[in-house]
């Protein structure tokens, strides 16, 4: 085997001429950056955060919201409990609303999501058969205490469909088209009306 | 006059600390205080060049050397000098008193003549004296220093040659 | 123009005249010195604070980012915020540390750095203490700071601190020698060690009498500048306090105000050495239109900017590279510089220019041939194995 090692030798004349030039070149590069940071437009690419924000991608997801069509008292959610069962860290708590006789209604009385536990995986959105729960993009949700402020109740989670269109236009358009088709299919199918 | 007594007290405290402290680093730092005190004496006497050179050489180089040497010793925190002597303590004190007595009486009986040089000694005159009047001792001293440096390098290099 | 130029001198004289009426004359010299001391004691920490601001902004711009710009407009109140933060930190002293020495080390570092300001000629007639041996005083006092760094490193009872302190000590001593030698030609030419007279000797001829414009002046200035960057432990020579090398070197175990004092000593030293470089080689406060103290400030800040520029550009030198650079290159070069200065003095123009420049070039070429820095990969040959 042959081993290579770094042998030091006195400089050649040509290399000697370049002594000190490396230092000068380095310093000129830095000086150029310094001057360009004042004169060239995009040379400093820092985003000064609270004043400037970068646009967020459409598919960005953070914490879930519940969508309603007309009124907040009538959400799309029917309290089927699928999202609570599928949620990996089990952050969703659902209690079905009951009427005066004790029969179950098709809406949740209590819908709590503990956003300090939620890991933003989006599984609840994928498994909901009623297009009720979707992922929102809000991330500036700092709070002063965890148990009180970061446990979101149903009133905090409900959003109108127009909001959903605003944050995810393409998905919302697709979902709406699908629901309209299902409505049309339900209405035109014979024997489904009660 | 007041300044002299203040500075003399500081200097003597430094000297006492340099001999009596337990921790060798503290001794070295008191020695530095002592050197600074001597430098202020030179300033009081009007020899400012010597004062600056005293700081440069003694505090800047000799004290550094002392600290390096302390670095290489093992028992940096030990007993004070007096306690470490044990039985021989009384002999040491007696001899010290004798030496102080002899030196003190010699200085006391000496008649110092009035300074023959009136006025301040400027740097220019020191420089001229060194190269014009005392040129030979100057060259001899520089040869001595060169010899010392070469000797130090030879001593430090010897180990490497032996290893190879 | 004269009024603005001598503004501070006239101010001090006015204060002295007004206090003449109600103070006994024995106190007047003390009051005069006290005014100078107060001015320096106010000016130095303020300068240091805004030098830290300047450094952060300049280095940030060189690295394509903004510096601090949240605290006050352009971040100008950032040093004050830093000061408040340092003051409110807990003062941690390691368990086995030597408490007295640990406490004294930051103090002992700042005091020499402040003393350095007393011999700098800030303007025409504005040296705080006009010593005849000003330059020697400067160099002597700056070597005390070295010892204080060692004190800090030893007292922390931390292997990294001790290692950093030893390296700092070795580095600062070995760079003091070329520093002093590079200043010797200036003293030779002027014939005096007083900083004020050195500035006055560079007057006239529209600035071409600055020592920078002579062959030995250029080389002397470069050597002086490199050695002064090393004396204040700045990158690329900041092995003793290198942030990624040795935790934080000799000031690892210091927190809060003590660390701020070490930091302050470093910046004060940087400013003082830049000021001295401006005095010795760049003509001090000489300059055409502006007041003298403004010229001094501009030249000093230019040199401080170059120090900050060096910090933003280069990686750190390894400790063996550092030491070999000082002893094998800078020291012989400084000696050759003295020879060239002597030749310049005794020959007449233009022969002096040609001969001294060529002496310096020959010295440089010879020394750089001796420093083996090129490397190439070679196959190792074993004498007995093949």
XYZ file of C-alpha atoms in Angstrom, chain C residues 21 35 91 94 124 240 261 276 280 285 301 308:
12
model
C -12.581 81.807 41.453
C -11.612 66.829 33.611
C -23.029 35.936 38.689
C -17.326 27.916 39.901
C -4.498 69.429 18.213
C -7.736 32.198 23.152
C -15.809 43.766 31.254
C -2.164 54.443 17.835
C 2.049 56.711 14.178
C -5.124 64.411 13.462
C -12.794 54.306 12.740
C -14.085 44.246 11.698
